[in-house]
Structure formats: C-alpha cells, structure tokens
C-alpha cells in the first residue's frame, strides 16, 4: 500500500512538472477579417483551450488567421502577446496574424511560412523581435480593398536569414517601415510598393551588409541617411518562364524632406533619381571579349562580344543584367569624356581574367559602375588622355593577383567596395618617373579585403576613406607614395627603399606589425601611426661608420614594441610612445644579437634614435638596452639616442654600452643617451652606464665584458631620476668592467646644464668598478646644478684580484651633492680617484673610511652636512670655498690633516645663540695637522652680523662671540679645559 502511494505521488509530481515545462500549442480555427473582435487571447482558438501563457510556444498553421486584440486608440497602451513564442506557419501550411490594435509587442515572432498585416484604417506600430527562418511577409493592408491610410511601422528587431517580403498597397502614403537601427537580417528582402527607413523620428536599417534586396517594378525605398547594401537582386523571367535572380529593373530613391543617397551593390542614386537597367526576355548567357575590343570600339558595341569564347560567334546584344562576361583582351569602356555626372552601369557579372585581361577606363568625367566585378588576374587602367581621373564604382572581388595601373597625369578612383584575399598591385606605367600628379585613389570602405596591396616603384596610392586599404597588408616600395586620409587598420605594413607614406591630419595607420626594410623611407604628414610591433630593419649588410638607412617620422609613432638594427631614426614632430605601461616589452638599440660580422679587421655601423625634434617621447619597457650585444667582434655598433624635449623613460633596467665580445666605442666615441632639452623623467631601478650587466633579447641577464657609454643632459633641461615607482631610489654604476678582457670600460654621466630644480635620487652610486682584469676602467660623473641625493657614493672599486687601472672622477661644479657616505671602493694600488670640488654644495655625512682614507680638496663651493657630524677620513684641503656648519648643532670630526681658510657658521631652525657660551665645532682628536689661527670665521643666515671667533683648546676647536671666547679662554692654560663641563652646550640635529 505504501509503495503504491509513493508511486502515485511521483506520477503526480511528474505530471505537474510536464505542465511546468511548457508545451507546443497550435491554432484550432480561423477568423475572418470582419468577424466579431475575438483575438489571440481567446482560448477556443488554441488546442489547449486556454489563453496564451509565457510557459508555452504557440503556432498559427493550416492557413488559420488570428487577430490581435482590437484597440483603436493610439493612447491606450500596447497589446503584448503573452506566450513565450509565436510561430507563423510550418513546413507545409501557412499562418497569418492580423493587427487590429495600433500598437502591439511580440517578443519572439518567428516566420516560417506566414504573414503579418494591418487590419485597421490607421498606422500600426509593432515592437519586439522577429526571426525570419523560412519565408515571411509584412503587408500594409490585410484587406486590399480598403487600402487607405494603412501602414506597418516595424520597430521590432528583425533577424534571421530567410526570405522576407514587404508589400505596401497603392493608397496615399501607405508604406512598410523598418525603424530598428539594430536589424541583422541577412536573407533576401523582396520589396513591393514603398519601404521606408524613417518615420520622422526613428531611423532603421534593412539588415546586415549581406542582405539581398529584390525590388519589383516601381518599388520605392525611402531613406533619411546614406545606406549601403551588399547585394541587390531582382526577379527576372526568361521567355520560357524560368526564374533567375538579377539586378533591379527600376528603383526610385525618394524622400522629399532629406538629401540622402541609396547605394546598393555599388549603384548610387541621389534622392529623387531613378536607376534603371534594361530588362529583356532572353535567358542569361556567358560572353567573352574579342579582338574588336582592342580597337576604337567600346563595350557598348555588340561587335566586341563573342558567345562562349573569345573566338566564338559575335554577339548580337550587349551583355546586361544576369549575363556573365570575361574580359581576356585589352578592353575599353565607353568614351564619355565630355559627360559630367553620368553613371555608366555595366550590370553583367564581369571577370577580368589573367593572361591579357585589361579593362581600360575611357569614361573621363562619367562614372563606370560594375556592381559585380571579379579581378581574376587581369588589370584596370586609365586609358584616357592626360589630366583625367576615371571613376569606377560597384563591388570588386580580388580573386587572383591583379593590378591597377596608371600613368603620368592619369588617375583611377576606385569608389567600389573591394573584397577578396588575393594581392592587388598599384603600378605606374611610366617607370622611373614618380607619378605625383596621378595614381590610384581608393575611396571605399574595403575592410572586407584581406589581401596585400603593393604600391610598386614610382607609383602613387591615395586612401581617402576609412579602411580604404583593407584589413590585410600594405607594401610600399621604391620611390612610391602612399597617401592616407582615413583611418586604416591593417594586419601588416611593409615599407622599404625610398618609399613615402604620407598621413593627412585625418589619417591614421594602425597595424599589428610595421616592417621598414632596406633604404631610407619616410613617414610624413600629421596623421598618427600605431602598431604592436615596429620593426626597423634596413638590411643585412653594412657600410662602415654609416647608417644602413634613415627612417623619418614627421608626427611620431606609437609602438608596443620597437625592433631596430643598423638604422637612423628621426622624428620631427608629434609624440613618440614605445612600450606599454605594464613594462611587458623591452627595447634594444640595436636589437641584441644582431651585430653584423666580417672575417677580419674592424668596422663600425651607426644606430640612432633621434627624437629631439619631436614634441614628446615616452619609453615604457622592462629592459632598455642601448648598445648591448652578445656577438661580434669585428663589426661594432655606435649608438646615439636623443630624447624629445619632454620625455619619460620608465624601465626596470637601463644599460648603455655593454658587450660580451665587442669593444663598444674603442674608436674613442661614446654610445650616448641624450636627455630632453626641457624636461626628462627617468624612473628606473637599475642603471649601468658603460659596461656591466644587461639583458639579452630572450630576457636572460648577461654579464658584459666592456663598453663605452654615456648619459648626457642638455642645457636648460630638468631631470627627475628615481626608481621605477617614482618614489624609491635607483641604483647606478658608471663604468664597470665585469669580465676579464682586453680593452676596458668607460662610463660617463654628464648632467651639466640641468635646471636647479632637478632631482636625482640614488641609493648607491658606483663610479668605476673593475671586477676582472682589464686594461682600464673609467667612470666619470659631472654635475653643475640641481640636486643629486645619494645614500652611498663609491669611487673606484676593484673586486677580487683584478689588474688594470681603475679611475673614478667626480666633478662637482655646481648644484647640491647630498650623500650619506663617500668612500673609495678598494685600496689595491691601481685605483685612481679624482673628486673635483669647484662649486656648488657638498652635503656629506662620512667622507672616506678609517681603513681607506680619502683625500678631499675643495676649490670652491660649500662643504656641509645634513647630520650632526661631518666625519672626514683623510686629508682635507680647502683652497677656496667655505665649510659651513650649524653652530651648536653640527661639528667636524677630522681624521687627517686639515687645511682650511674659511668657516661659515649658520644656525638650525629654532636655535637661539647664547652670546656668553662657546660651542664645539671641530673634533681634532685624530688630526695630524691643523692651523686654526688662519681661519676666517663668518656668520651667515641667522648668525649674520655676529662677531664670531674661534679658540683651540686641546683637541677641540670652539667658536662663539668674541666676548664669550675671551671670557672662557683668557689664556691658553690647561685648567681652562675644566670650564667645558660648565658651559651650556646645546646639541640639536640640523633641521633642513
């Protein structure tokens, strides 16, 4: 018993779930146009006997007619079909839906075999979404006997790829209107009567670019804006009644309120114009050009056509709608040079074949329109007299490698849409003469073309519309000119020799990869260039001490990745952007491992990036490598990089001149990075200038043997140098020989000329480091303005048992060098340190070390400290300049001889001078020689105007006012030392 109850319960649940799953509900009857107002909500019209529910799908079949609810007021809302789906017709029968309301919504109406129509004497608006899977119809009047004031305004989105027919009765103003701008219908659209795409407020489209429009005689399509449709067919009946799909016989484009144009399959008509093709009763045929076409006859002469082959029976008609022609000779269009604005429609499907197929345009001021043209290996040219531009409209499919050829003062303007994937050559017939007065003009949107366009030697190509160059490849060759006025987005661009690519202000060139080959091509104009990869590779050979090519950009470029070899690059305007903000790419100048090689001897080739005339340059890379190489040794690069006036360099590492096997710069020149003349921001964690570590092209860390490199500022340029995040400090080595080798390394950092507000933040600065035995290592750092703030400055460091002279030079000619400690790296006997202190401020905490004292010679400027103690390990000689300390706050601890002429005493913020106290300023406990009597003491800042003097007591030099010194030290006797415990010595850390 329990088991049976459980089974019954499960069966009940299953039945309930079936009901929840929904069902297919079919129409059971039909209702005439004049019957009482029963509608789609009437249960008796559905085989489940219920009003529609959102769980179910509904089907009107077997020729049944169902009506919407009747609603004659336009202000009473919208009637919405409650079912999940409503399908009209099935595989064998039809279904019809008649609208008796002014506004209705069907969110999922499917046409399989059915029609919707207007059943009220007014305008009907329909919303939702239609899908045309089979055949469907939209009619402005359900009753053709009552056609007055009956239109269907379809605001619903139309999708699908079946066949949809629109029919507007002949009553005044009756129409079917498509008002949804998102229609994606891609099937065949049969137009009868008037089809409108605008109701005064909303504007719709016919469907996708591939929709086929079939128009009946006298059909009208009204537009507000220009529309461009891919394929346009009409129905043609042969004499035997066979049906074929052809071009339209007649279509009128008319909208009195606007000036727009309709362009269907390449046929253009301004508003109010009529396009007509000649219909005939004969069946379509295939024709070939014959020898007559090479004479003075043109294609509208029946004698130039043969049936079946070029040597077949001469035709008695000119091919037209539905025919197929093959041009296999030199062939001419009609000569209408004296006609202006005329369109010559050649409506046969036209092939220009290989091995002789040549269409010579003779139309002059007229426009030739070929809606269905296939370039099958032949060519198109301007065959008219000079000073003309022949226009070709329609649709072109490049099915095999073909060409467009022009001559001096003879142009061809392609208005057609180009598609296909074969190659298209742009050719100048007069070789050796740059045809700057004439060429090929592409004025259509050719984004469907994926082949390669090659602008051959001396040829001229102009792209005047967006995507005119297609989406494939552009090849620009010797002495060619490619002008770009629209937005071009390509897969690849290849430019070589002396080619010029000119971008108008409205022009942009975007490509996955731009490759610049041998020669010295130019990118001119004020348009923009953007690429994922810019590859500047002028060739595999080299000329000693020369560029293999110079590439120029008039308006900068943007490249996620830049590759370049033996090339000079100049930018004369605009902005340069290299790399990405995430530092995911790297930049090698030249590319690592691409050093040319010869059997013996040595030669140099130049590589340069010159952005000095650009407006700005931004380099954002993982590793920025200037003249670093793993190969050689005989052919050596010399590299110059000049940043734009406003520049940013952001990288994890920056290396200048380092190589495993080549002597980079042994001809006494230097591989140099020049900073911007206005402002340069360098955000780099690690900088190696002249030898040292670098990264190869695979991203592997290399230990370079040697190299000569420099970083130089320009007069008046501001420099901000920090770590990558712009806050932390960078690390820098200048001159580093890391591997045992002949020759050596030389690094130079010359910041002469930077502005006073410049700031360099470094954790550790090493000037001249020698890790293995080399002939020499040199490092030089020069500054005359701004602030260089360093935690640790190391001068001349020799690691292990390396031999060779290691020379470090630091030139402080101005500005402020603020450094925690300055020390000589080692004391093995072959280190040489030159610290030239002629001007500016040396703000130091510790100078030298106890184990390795370091001499300090001051020939100008100011020596001071930011801490409480300035400790000097080594002899201090002051030939000129001053030593400046905060009285009562700072003191000098000297560990060698002291020869000082001038002492300036200042006071820290908040310090109050006690005129009866004396203050310790020098600790001379470890000083081997000091003459205090020659010191000229002056007060500056808060102590300016005080009469300050000094007195030596034991190993301490005290300072204070003259009265305080006289009272504290009446005579030089040892007992006076006891007074020190009674003096009010005030120690505060200097606050700057």
Coordinates of N, CA and C in Angstrom, one line a residue, residues 488 493 503 508-515 523 526-536 553-563 569 571 573-581 585 587 611 614 616-621:
X488 N 43.0 53.7 -41.2 CA 43.4 52.4 -41.8 C 43.8 51.5 -40.7
X493 N 52.2 46.2 -42.4 CA 52.7 47.2 -43.3 C 54.2 47.0 -43.5
X503 N 50.6 60.8 -44.1 CA 49.3 60.8 -43.4 C 48.8 62.2 -43.2
X508 N 45.1 57.9 -40.2 CA 45.7 57.1 -39.1 C 46.0 55.8 -39.7
X509 N 47.2 55.3 -39.3 CA 47.6 53.9 -39.7 C 47.8 53.1 -38.5
X510 N 47.0 52.0 -38.4 CA 47.1 51.1 -37.3 C 47.4 49.7 -37.8
X511 N 48.4 49.1 -37.3 CA 48.8 47.7 -37.8 C 49.3 46.9 -36.7
X512 N 49.1 45.6 -36.9 CA 49.7 44.7 -35.9 C 51.3 44.8 -36.0
X513 N 51.8 44.9 -37.2 CA 53.2 45.0 -37.4 C 53.6 45.9 -38.5
X514 N 54.5 46.8 -38.4 CA 55.0 47.6 -39.4 C 56.5 47.3 -39.6
X515 N 56.9 46.9 -40.7 CA 58.3 46.5 -41.0 C 58.9 47.5 -42.0
X523 N 57.9 58.7 -43.3 CA 56.5 58.7 -42.9 C 56.3 60.2 -42.6
X526 N 50.8 64.8 -40.7 CA 50.4 64.9 -39.3 C 49.5 63.9 -38.7
X527 N 49.2 62.8 -39.5 CA 48.4 61.7 -39.0 C 49.1 60.9 -38.0
X528 N 48.5 59.8 -37.5 CA 49.1 59.0 -36.4 C 49.4 57.6 -36.9
X529 N 50.4 57.1 -36.3 CA 50.9 55.7 -36.6 C 50.9 54.9 -35.3
X530 N 50.2 53.8 -35.2 CA 50.1 53.0 -34.1 C 50.3 51.5 -34.5
X531 N 51.1 50.8 -33.8 CA 51.4 49.4 -34.1 C 51.8 48.6 -32.9
X532 N 51.5 47.4 -32.9 CA 52.0 46.5 -31.8 C 53.5 46.3 -31.9
X533 N 54.0 46.2 -33.2 CA 55.5 46.0 -33.4 C 56.0 46.8 -34.5
X534 N 56.9 47.7 -34.3 CA 57.6 48.5 -35.3 C 59.0 47.9 -35.5
X535 N 59.2 47.3 -36.6 CA 60.5 46.6 -36.9 C 61.2 47.4 -38.0
X536 N 62.3 48.1 -37.6 CA 63.1 48.9 -38.5 C 64.4 48.1 -38.8
X553 N 60.0 60.1 -39.3 CA 58.6 60.2 -39.0 C 58.3 61.7 -38.7
X554 N 57.4 62.2 -39.4 CA 57.0 63.6 -39.2 C 56.1 63.9 -38.0
X555 N 55.4 62.9 -37.6 CA 54.5 63.1 -36.5 C 54.5 62.0 -35.4
X556 N 55.7 61.4 -35.2 CA 55.9 60.4 -34.2 C 55.2 59.1 -34.5
X557 N 55.1 58.2 -33.5 CA 54.5 56.9 -33.7 C 54.3 56.3 -32.3
X558 N 53.4 55.3 -32.2 CA 53.1 54.6 -31.0 C 53.4 53.1 -31.3
X559 N 54.3 52.5 -30.6 CA 54.6 51.1 -30.9 C 54.8 50.4 -29.5
X560 N 54.0 49.3 -29.4 CA 54.2 48.5 -28.2 C 55.6 47.9 -28.1
X561 N 56.1 47.6 -29.2 CA 57.4 47.0 -29.3 C 58.2 47.6 -30.5
X562 N 59.5 48.0 -30.3 CA 60.3 48.5 -31.3 C 61.5 47.7 -31.5
X563 N 61.8 47.2 -32.7 CA 63.0 46.5 -33.1 C 63.7 47.3 -34.1
X569 N 67.0 56.8 -37.0 CA 65.6 57.2 -36.9 C 65.4 58.6 -36.5
X571 N 62.6 61.8 -35.8 CA 61.2 62.2 -35.6 C 61.2 63.7 -35.5
X573 N 58.4 65.7 -35.3 CA 57.2 66.3 -34.7 C 56.3 65.3 -34.0
X574 N 55.3 65.7 -33.3 CA 54.4 64.8 -32.6 C 55.0 64.1 -31.4
X575 N 54.3 63.0 -31.0 CA 54.7 62.2 -29.8 C 55.2 60.8 -30.2
X576 N 56.2 60.4 -29.5 CA 56.7 59.0 -29.6 C 56.4 58.3 -28.4
X577 N 55.7 57.1 -28.5 CA 55.4 56.2 -27.4 C 55.9 54.8 -27.8
X578 N 56.8 54.3 -26.9 CA 57.4 53.0 -27.1 C 57.1 52.2 -25.9
X579 N 56.6 51.0 -26.0 CA 56.3 50.1 -24.9 C 54.9 50.3 -24.3
X580 N 54.7 49.7 -23.2 CA 53.4 49.7 -22.6 C 53.6 50.0 -21.1
X581 N 52.5 50.5 -20.5 CA 52.6 50.9 -19.1 C 52.9 49.8 -18.1
X585 N 57.2 44.8 -22.5 CA 58.1 44.6 -23.6 C 59.4 45.2 -23.3
X587 N 63.3 47.1 -25.0 CA 63.8 47.9 -26.1 C 65.3 47.7 -26.2
X611 N 64.8 61.7 -31.3 CA 63.5 62.3 -31.0 C 63.6 63.8 -30.6
X614 N 60.9 66.0 -31.9 CA 59.5 65.6 -31.6 C 59.0 66.4 -30.4
X616 N 57.3 65.1 -27.7 CA 57.5 64.3 -26.5 C 57.9 62.9 -26.9
X617 N 58.5 62.2 -25.9 CA 58.8 60.8 -26.1 C 58.6 60.1 -24.8
X618 N 58.0 58.9 -24.9 CA 57.7 58.1 -23.7 C 58.2 56.7 -24.0
X619 N 59.1 56.2 -23.2 CA 59.6 54.8 -23.3 C 59.2 54.1 -22.0
X620 N 58.4 53.1 -22.2 CA 57.9 52.3 -21.0 C 58.2 50.8 -21.3
X621 N 59.3 50.3 -20.8 CA 59.8 48.9 -21.1 C 60.3 48.3 -19.9

